[in-house]
Coordinates of C-alpha atoms in Angstrom, one line a residue:
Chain A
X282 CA -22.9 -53.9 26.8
X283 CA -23.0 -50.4 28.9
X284 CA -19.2 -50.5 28.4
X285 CA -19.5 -50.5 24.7
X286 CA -22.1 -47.9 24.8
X287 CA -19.8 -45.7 27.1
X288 CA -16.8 -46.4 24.7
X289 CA -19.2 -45.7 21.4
X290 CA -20.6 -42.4 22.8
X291 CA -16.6 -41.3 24.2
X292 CA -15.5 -42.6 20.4
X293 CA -17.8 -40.0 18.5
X294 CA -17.2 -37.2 21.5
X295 CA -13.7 -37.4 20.4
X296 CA -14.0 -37.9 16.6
X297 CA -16.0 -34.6 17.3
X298 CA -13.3 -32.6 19.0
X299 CA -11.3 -34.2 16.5
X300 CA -12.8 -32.2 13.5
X301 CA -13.4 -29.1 15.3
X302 CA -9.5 -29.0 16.8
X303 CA -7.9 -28.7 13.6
X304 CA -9.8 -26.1 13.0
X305 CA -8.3 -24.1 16.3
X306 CA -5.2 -25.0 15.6
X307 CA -4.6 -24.5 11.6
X308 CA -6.5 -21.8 11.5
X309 CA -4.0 -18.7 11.4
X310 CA -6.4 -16.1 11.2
X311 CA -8.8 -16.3 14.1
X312 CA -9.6 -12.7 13.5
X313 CA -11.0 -13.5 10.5
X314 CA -13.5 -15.7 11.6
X315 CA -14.7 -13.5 14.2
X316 CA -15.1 -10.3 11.8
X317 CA -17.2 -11.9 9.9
X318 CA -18.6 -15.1 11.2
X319 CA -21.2 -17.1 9.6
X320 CA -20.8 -18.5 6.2
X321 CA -16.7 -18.0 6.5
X322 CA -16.5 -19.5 9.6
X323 CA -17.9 -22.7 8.7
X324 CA -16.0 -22.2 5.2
X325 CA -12.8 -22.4 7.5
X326 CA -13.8 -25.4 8.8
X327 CA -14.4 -26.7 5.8
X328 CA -11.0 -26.6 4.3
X329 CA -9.0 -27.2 7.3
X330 CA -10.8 -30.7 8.4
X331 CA -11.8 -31.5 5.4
X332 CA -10.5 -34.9 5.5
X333 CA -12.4 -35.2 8.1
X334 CA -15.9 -34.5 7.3
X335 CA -15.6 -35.1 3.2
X336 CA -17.3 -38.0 3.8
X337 CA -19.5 -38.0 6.9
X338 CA -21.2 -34.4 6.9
X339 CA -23.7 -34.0 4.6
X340 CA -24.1 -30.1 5.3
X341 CA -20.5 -29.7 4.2
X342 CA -21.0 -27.7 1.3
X343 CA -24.4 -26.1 1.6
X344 CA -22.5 -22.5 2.4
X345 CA -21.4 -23.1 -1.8
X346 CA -25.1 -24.0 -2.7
X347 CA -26.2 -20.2 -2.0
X348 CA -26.3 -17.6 -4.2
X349 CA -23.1 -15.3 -3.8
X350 CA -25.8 -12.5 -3.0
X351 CA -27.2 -14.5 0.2
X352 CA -24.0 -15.3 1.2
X353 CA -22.3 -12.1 1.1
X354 CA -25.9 -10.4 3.4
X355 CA -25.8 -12.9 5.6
X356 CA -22.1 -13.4 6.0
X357 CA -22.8 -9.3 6.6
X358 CA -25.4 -10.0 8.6
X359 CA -23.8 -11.5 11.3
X360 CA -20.6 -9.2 10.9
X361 CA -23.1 -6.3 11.1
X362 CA -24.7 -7.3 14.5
X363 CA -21.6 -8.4 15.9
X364 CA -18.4 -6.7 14.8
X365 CA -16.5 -5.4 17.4
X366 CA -17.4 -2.8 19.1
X367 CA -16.5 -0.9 22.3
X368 CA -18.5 0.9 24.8
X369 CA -18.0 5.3 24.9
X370 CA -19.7 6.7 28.1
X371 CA -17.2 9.7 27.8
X372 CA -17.8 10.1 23.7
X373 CA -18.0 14.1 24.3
X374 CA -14.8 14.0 26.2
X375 CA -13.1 11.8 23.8
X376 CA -14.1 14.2 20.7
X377 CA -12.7 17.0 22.6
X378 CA -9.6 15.2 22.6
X379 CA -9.3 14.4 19.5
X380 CA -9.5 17.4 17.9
X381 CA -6.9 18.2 20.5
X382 CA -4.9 15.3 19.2
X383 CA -5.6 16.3 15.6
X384 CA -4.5 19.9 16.2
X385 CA -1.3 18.7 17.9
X386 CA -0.5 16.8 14.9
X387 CA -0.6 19.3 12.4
X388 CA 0.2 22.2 14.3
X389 CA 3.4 20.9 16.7
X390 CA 4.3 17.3 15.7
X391 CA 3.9 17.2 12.0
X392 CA 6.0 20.3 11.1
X393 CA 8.9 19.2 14.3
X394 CA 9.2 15.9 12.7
X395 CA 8.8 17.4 9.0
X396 CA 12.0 19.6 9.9
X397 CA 13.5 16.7 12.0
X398 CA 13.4 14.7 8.6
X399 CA 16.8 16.2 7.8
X400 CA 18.4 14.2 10.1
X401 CA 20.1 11.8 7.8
X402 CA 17.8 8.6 7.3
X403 CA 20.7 6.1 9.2
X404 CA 20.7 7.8 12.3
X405 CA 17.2 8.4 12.7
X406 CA 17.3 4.2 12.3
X407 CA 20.0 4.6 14.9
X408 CA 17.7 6.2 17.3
X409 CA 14.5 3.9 16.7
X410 CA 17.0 0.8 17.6
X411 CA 18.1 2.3 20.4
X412 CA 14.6 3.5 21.7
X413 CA 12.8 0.2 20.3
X414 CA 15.9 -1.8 22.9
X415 CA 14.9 -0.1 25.6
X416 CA 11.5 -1.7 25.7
X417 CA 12.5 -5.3 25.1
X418 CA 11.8 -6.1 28.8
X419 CA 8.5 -4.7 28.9
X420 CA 8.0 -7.1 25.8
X421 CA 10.1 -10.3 27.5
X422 CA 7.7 -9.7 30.3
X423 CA 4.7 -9.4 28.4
X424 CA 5.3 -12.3 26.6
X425 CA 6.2 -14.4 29.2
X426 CA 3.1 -13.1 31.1
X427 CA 1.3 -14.6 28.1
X428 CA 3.2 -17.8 28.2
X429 CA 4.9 -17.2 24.5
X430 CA 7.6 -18.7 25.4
X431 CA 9.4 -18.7 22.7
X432 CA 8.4 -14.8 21.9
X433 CA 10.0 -14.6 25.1
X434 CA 13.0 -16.2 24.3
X435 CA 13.4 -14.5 21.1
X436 CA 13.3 -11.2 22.8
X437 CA 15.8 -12.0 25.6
X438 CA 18.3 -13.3 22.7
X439 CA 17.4 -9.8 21.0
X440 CA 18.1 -7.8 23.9
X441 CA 21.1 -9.9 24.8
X442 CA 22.4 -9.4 21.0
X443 CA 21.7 -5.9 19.7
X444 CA 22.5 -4.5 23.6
X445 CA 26.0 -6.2 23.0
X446 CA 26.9 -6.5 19.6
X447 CA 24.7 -3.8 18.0
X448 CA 25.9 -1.6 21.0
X449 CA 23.3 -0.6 23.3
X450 CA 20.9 -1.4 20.6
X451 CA 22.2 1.0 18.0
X452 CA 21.7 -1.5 15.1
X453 CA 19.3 -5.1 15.0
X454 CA 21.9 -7.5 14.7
X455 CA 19.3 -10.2 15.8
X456 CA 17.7 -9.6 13.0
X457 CA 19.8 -8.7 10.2
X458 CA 22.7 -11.2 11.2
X459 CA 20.6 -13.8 12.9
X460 CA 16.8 -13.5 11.4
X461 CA 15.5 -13.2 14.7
X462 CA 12.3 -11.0 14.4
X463 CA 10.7 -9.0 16.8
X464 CA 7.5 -9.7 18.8
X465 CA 5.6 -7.3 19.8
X466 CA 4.0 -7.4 23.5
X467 CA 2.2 -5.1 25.7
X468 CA 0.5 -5.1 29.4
X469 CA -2.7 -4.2 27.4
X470 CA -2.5 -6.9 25.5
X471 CA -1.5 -9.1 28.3
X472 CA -4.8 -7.9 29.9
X473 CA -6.8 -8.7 27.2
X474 CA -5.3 -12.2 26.9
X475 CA -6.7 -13.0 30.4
X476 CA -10.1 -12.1 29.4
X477 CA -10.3 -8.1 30.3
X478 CA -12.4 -6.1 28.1
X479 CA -11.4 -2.8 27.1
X480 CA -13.6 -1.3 29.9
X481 CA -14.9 1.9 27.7
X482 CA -13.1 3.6 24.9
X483 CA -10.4 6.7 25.7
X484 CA -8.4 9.1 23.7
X485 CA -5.7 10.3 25.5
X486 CA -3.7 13.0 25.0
X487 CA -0.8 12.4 22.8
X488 CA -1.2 8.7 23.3
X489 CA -4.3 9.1 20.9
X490 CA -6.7 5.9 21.0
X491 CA -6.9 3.6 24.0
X492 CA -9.2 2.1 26.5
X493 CA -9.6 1.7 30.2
X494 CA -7.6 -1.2 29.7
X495 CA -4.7 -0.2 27.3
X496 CA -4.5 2.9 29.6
X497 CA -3.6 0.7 32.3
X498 CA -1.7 -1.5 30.0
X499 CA 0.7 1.7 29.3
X500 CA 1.1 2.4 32.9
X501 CA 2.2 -1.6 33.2
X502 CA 4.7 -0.8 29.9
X503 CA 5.9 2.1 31.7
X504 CA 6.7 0.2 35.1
X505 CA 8.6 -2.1 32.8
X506 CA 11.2 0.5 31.0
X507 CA 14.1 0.6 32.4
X508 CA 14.3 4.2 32.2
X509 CA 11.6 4.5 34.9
X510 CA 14.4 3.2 37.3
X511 CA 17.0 5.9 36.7
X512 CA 17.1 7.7 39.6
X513 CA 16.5 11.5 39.3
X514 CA 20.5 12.0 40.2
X515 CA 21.7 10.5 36.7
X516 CA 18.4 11.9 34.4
X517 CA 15.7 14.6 35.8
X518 CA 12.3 14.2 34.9
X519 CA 12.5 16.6 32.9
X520 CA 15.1 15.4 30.9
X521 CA 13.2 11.8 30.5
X522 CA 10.2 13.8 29.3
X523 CA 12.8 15.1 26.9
X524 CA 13.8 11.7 25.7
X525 CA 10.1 10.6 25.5
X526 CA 9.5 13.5 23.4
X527 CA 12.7 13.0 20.9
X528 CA 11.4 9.1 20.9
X529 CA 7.7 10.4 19.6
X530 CA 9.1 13.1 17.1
X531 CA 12.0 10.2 15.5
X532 CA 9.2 7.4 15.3
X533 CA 6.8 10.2 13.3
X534 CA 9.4 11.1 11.3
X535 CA 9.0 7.7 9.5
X536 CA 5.4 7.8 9.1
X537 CA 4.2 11.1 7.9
X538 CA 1.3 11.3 5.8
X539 CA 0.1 7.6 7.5
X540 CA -2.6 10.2 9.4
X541 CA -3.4 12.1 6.7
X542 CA -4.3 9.5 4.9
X543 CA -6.3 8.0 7.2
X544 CA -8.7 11.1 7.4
X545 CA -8.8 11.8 4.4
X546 CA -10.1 8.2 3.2
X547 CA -12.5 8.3 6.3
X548 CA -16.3 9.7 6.7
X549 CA -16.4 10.2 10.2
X550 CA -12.4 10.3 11.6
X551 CA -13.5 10.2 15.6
X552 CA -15.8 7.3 14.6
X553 CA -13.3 5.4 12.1
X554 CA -10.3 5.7 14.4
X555 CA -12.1 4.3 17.2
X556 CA -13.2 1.5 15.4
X557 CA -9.7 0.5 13.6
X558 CA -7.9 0.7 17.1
X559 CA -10.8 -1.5 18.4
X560 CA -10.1 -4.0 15.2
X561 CA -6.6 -3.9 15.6
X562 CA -6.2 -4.1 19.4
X563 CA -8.8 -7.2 19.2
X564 CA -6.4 -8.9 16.5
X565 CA -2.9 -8.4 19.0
X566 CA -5.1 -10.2 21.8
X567 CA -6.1 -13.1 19.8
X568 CA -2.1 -13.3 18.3
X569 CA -1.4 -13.5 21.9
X570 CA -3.4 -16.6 22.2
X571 CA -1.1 -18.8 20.1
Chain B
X81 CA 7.7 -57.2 -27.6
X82 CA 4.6 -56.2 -28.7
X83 CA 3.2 -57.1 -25.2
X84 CA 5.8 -55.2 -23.8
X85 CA 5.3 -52.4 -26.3
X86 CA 1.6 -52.1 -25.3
X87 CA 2.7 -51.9 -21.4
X88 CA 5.0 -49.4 -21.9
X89 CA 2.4 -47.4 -23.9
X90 CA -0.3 -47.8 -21.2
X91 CA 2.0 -46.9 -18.8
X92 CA 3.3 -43.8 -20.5
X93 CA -0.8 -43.0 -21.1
X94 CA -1.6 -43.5 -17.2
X95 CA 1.1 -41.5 -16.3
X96 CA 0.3 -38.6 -18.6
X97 CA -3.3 -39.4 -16.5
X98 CA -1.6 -38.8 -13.1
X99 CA 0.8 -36.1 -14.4
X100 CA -2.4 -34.2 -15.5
X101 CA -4.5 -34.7 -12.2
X102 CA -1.4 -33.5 -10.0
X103 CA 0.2 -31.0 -11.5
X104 CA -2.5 -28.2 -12.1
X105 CA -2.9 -28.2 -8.1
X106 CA 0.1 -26.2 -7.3
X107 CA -0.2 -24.2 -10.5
X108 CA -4.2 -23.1 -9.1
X109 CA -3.1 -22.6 -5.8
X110 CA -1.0 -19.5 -6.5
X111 CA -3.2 -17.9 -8.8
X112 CA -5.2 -15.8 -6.1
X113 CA -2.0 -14.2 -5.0
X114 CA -0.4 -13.7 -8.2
X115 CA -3.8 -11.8 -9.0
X116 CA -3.4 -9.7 -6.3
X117 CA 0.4 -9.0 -6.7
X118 CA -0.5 -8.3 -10.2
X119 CA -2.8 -5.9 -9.5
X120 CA -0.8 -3.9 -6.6
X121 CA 2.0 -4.1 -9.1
X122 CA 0.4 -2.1 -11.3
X123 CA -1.8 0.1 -9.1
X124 CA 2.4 1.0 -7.8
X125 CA 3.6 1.6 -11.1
X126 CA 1.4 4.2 -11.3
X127 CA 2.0 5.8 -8.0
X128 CA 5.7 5.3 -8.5
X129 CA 6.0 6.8 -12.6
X130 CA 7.7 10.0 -12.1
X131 CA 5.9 11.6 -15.4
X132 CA 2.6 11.1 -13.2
X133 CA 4.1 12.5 -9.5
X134 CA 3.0 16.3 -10.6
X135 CA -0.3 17.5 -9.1
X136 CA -1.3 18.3 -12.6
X137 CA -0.8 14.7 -13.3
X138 CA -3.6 13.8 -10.8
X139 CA -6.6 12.9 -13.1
X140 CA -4.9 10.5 -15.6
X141 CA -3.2 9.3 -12.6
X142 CA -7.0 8.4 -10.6
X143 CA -8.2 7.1 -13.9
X144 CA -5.3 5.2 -14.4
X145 CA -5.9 3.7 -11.2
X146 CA -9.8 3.4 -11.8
X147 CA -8.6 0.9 -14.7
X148 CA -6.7 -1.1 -12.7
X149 CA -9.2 -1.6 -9.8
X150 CA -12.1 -1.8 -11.6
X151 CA -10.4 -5.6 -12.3
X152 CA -9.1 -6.0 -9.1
X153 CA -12.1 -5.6 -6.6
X154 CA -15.6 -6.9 -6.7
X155 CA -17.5 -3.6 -5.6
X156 CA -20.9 -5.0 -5.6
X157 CA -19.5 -8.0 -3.3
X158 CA -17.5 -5.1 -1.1
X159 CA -21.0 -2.5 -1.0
X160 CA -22.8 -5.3 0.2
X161 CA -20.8 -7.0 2.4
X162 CA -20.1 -3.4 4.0
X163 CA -23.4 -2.5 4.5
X164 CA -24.3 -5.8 5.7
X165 CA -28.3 -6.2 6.7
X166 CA -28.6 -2.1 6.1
X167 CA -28.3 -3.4 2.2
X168 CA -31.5 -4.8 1.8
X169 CA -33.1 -0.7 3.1
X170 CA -31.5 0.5 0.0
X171 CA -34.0 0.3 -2.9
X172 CA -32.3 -0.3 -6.4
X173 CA -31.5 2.6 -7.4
X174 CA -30.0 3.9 -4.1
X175 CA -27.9 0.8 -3.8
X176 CA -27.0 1.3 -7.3
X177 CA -25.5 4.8 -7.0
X178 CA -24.0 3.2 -3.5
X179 CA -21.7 0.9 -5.3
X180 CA -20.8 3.6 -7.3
X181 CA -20.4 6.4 -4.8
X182 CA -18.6 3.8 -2.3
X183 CA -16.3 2.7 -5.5
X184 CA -15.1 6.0 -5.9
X185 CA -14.6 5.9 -1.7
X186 CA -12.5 3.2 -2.2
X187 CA -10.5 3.6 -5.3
X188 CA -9.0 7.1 -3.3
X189 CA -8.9 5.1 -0.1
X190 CA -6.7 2.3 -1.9
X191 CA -4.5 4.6 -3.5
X192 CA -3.9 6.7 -0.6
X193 CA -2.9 3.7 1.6
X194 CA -0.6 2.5 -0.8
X195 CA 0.6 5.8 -1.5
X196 CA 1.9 6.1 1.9
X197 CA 3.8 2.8 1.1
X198 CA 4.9 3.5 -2.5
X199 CA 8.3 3.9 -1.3
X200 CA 8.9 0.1 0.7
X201 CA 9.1 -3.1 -0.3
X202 CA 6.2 -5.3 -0.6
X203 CA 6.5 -8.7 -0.3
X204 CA 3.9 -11.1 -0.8
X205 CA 3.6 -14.0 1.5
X206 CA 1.7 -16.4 1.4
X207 CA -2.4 -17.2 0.6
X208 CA -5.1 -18.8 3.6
X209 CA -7.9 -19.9 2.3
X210 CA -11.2 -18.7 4.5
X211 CA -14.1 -20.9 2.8
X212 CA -14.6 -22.6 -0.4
X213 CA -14.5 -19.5 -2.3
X214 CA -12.5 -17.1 -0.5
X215 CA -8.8 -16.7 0.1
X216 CA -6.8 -14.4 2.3
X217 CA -3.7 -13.3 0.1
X218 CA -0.9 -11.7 2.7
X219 CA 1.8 -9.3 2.2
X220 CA 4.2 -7.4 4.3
X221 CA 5.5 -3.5 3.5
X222 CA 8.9 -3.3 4.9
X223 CA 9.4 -0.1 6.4
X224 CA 12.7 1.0 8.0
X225 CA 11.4 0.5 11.5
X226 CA 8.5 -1.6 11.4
X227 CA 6.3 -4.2 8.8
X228 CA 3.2 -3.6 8.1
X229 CA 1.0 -6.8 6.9
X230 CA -1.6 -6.2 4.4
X231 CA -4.0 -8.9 3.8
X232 CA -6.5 -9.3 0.6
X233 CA -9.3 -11.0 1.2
X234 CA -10.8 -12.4 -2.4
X235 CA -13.5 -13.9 -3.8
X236 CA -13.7 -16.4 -6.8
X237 CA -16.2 -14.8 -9.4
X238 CA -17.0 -15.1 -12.8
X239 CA -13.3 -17.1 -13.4
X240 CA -11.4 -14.1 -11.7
X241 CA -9.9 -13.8 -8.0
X242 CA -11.8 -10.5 -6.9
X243 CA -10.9 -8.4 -3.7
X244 CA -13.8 -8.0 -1.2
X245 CA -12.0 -6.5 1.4
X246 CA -8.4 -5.7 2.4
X247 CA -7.1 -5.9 5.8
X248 CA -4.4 -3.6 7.3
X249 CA -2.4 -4.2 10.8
X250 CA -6.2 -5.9 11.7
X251 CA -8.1 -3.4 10.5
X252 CA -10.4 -4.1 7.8
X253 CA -11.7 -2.0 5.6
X254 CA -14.8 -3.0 5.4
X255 CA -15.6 -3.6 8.6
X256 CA -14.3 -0.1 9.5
X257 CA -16.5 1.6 6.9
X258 CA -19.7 -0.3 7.9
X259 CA -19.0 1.1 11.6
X260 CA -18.9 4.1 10.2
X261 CA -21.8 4.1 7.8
X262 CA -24.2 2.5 10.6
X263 CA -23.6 5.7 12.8
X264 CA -25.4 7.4 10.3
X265 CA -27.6 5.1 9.6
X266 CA -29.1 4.6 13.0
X267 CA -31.1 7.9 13.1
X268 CA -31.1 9.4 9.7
X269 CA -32.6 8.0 6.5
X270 CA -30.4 6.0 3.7
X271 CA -30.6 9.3 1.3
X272 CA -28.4 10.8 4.0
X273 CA -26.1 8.4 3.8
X274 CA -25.9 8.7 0.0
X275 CA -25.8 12.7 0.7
X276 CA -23.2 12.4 3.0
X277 CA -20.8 10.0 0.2
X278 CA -22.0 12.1 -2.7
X279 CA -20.4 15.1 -0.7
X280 CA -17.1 13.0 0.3
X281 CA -16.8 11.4 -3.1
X282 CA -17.0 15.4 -4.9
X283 CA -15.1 16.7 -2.4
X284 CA -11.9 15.0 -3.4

């Protein structure tokens, strides 16, 4: 008799975690859920298990009995109270730098890459292979650090591939020959996957947007590229900062008129940039999490 | 014969039955993101017709543009959902210039983020659905050195897939306006807010 009961109550804990894992699992967009819980959330449910509860929830498809006018405020609601946010002790500091950052862009970096553009479009390609090579350990690492395995594995076989037959990474064979694609990692992000908040927000110079965290996470990148190891007999410092600086000025070159954009479609720039690296940073964590 | 006559016609009637019930599915689930590819199609067309590139081209171009999204988004749905419980502290008519004002906002912010893209490839992916009602439509702009994924989020209303928000490398754009809006909102009253879009929305 307590056996059955023990087996009954055991029986409906698991048919719970039943309907709620599929919901974990299928769901691609956890993102999605999170920006704006609520109503959507439980929507996601709803399709993914809905084998499972067609039948034996009864509050299954109260979200579709509201009006789409209650549903939208207090899908917003939610969203409004708990969108992601981050903490800026050093706001002040921050907006001084990013009207540093701003001027740097329009004043230095815009026009070098503007008259860098004549580089024909191939080798500027060229260059971005090469440069984005040179951080595939940093990204095997990472990715092994957040036990993506196979992320891992398809950036060892990329960095294997493109070193040897694209030539030290001058094309992506991987991935034009092979359809291996690229995924991105960072030590930020393998921070974040652990649990660590961003810590407060940070603009850094050239970097532009990051966080106690990321900051950190770019010092971890940097003790990962291989460059960092070549002693100051083959490259000086100075001409690794001269590197850096030719990586930065190629990888603009392709996106001109991305920041301009962005400021112009924005109210408050400071505010709206803060809050789309917060958005998309929190996005790259939970991707990590698959 | 006639027995077997009548079997083969109520066979040939129960599979027209079964025929009917399956086939619409797959059909119904590609209409949100043909919608959406429709709509960017056309909203690239523009940006891409050379006769249109010229600055003095600009107006027909907006309005052209105004034409196309005026289908393609639900603005009332996106106004409310970015304002979220600051909504309901918008009388009538404030939250009735809102949807205009922050329409305008977005038709230029659209534009201008596809505009950056009007030169790449865009390939649409695949739809998620969020709810009963919504869908996440997802496409990727091939750049030379990177992808960028857009998503469109949609909403079923009045017999049309509508865009309520659209989602770029994470960042979505209605969450990213309603962070921006509720800075102002904390400490000034909602005409400032409208002041403040009024000025944007002239400006450009």
């Amino acid at each position: 008799m307590k056996n059955a009961r023990i087996l009954l109550v055991s029986l409906l804990l698991l048919l719970g975690l039943a309907s709620t894992l599929p919901a974990a699992e299928v769901l691609p967009v956890p993102e999605a859920a999170v920006q704006s819980p609520g109503v959507e959330a439980a929507g996601n449910e709803q399709v993914t298990t809905l084998k499972l509860q067609e039948e034996t929830s009864p509050d299954a498809g109260t979200a579709e009995v509201q009006s789409p006018v209650d549903e939208s405020i207090d899908n917003g609601e939610i969203a409004g109270d708990e969108g992601p946010g981050i903490s800026d002790p050093l706001a002040p500091l921050n907006k001084a730098m990013f009207t540093v950052n701003d001027k740097l862009y329009f004043w230095v970096l815009k026009p070098v890459a503007q008259g860098y553009a004549y580089v024909p479009e191939d080798f500027r390609i060229v260059f971005s292979n090469i440069y984005d090579n040179l951080w595939a350990p940093s990204r095997i690492l990472n990715n092994l650090l957040q036990l993506r395995l196979k992320g891992a594995g398809n950036e060892l076989v990329r960095f294997v591939l493109n070193s040897v037959v694209g030539i030290a990474g001058c094309g992506d064979a991987a991935r034009d020959a092979f359809g291996i694609n690229k995924q991105e990692a960072d030590f930020g992000q393998t921070l974040g996957h652990y649990g660590i908040g961003h810590g407060f927000y940070l603009v850094l110079p050239v970097f532009g947007p990051s966080s106690l965290r990321d900051g950190v996470g770019l010092i971890g990148d940097q003790l990962m590229y291989p460059l960092t190891y070549v002693g100051s007999s083959h490259l000086t410092l100075e001409q690794k900062a001269e590197i850096a600086a030719h990586e930065k000025v190629n990888d603009t070159s392709f996106r001109i008129g991305d920041y301009e954009s962005f400021k112009e479609s924005a109210i408050d720039p400071y505010i709206a940039m803060r809050d789309a690296f917060v958005q998309h940073r929190k996005k790259k964590v939970d991707e990590s999490k698959h | 014969m006639n027995f077997k006559e009548e079997l083969k016609k109520k066979y040939f009637v129960i599979m027209s039955f079964i025929i009917c019930l399956i086939c619409p599915v797959p059909v119904l689930a590609g209409v949100p993101l043909d919608t959406v590819k429709g709509h960017a199609d056309k909203v690239l067309d523009v940006l891409r017709d050379p006769a249109l590139k010229a600055e003095s081209a600009k107006k027909t171009k907006k309005e052209k543009i105004r034409a196309i999204s005026e289908n393609m988004f639900d603005f009332a749905e996106l106004s409310k959902r970015t304002l979220a419980n600051n909504w309901k502290k918008l009388n009538p008519e404030q939250q009735k210039e809102f949807i205009s004002l922050y329409t305008s906002l977005l038709e230029d912010a659209y534009a201008n983020k596809i505009l950056a893209y009007r030169d790449e490839k865009i390939t649409f992916t695949k739809e998620v659905p969020l709810s009963a009602k919504t869908v996440e439509v997802r496409s990727t702009v091939l750049r030379k050195t990177t992808e960028i994924p857009i998503y469109y989020r949609v909403i079923m209303r009045d017999g049309s897939w509508r865009v309520y928000d659209v989602v770029i490398e994470g960042v979505s754009l209605i969450n990213n306006y309603r962070t921006q809006f509720k800075e102002i909102l904390a400490d000034k009253p909602s005409e400032s807010l409208l002041e403040t879009l009024r000025k944007k929305v002239g400006k450009s």
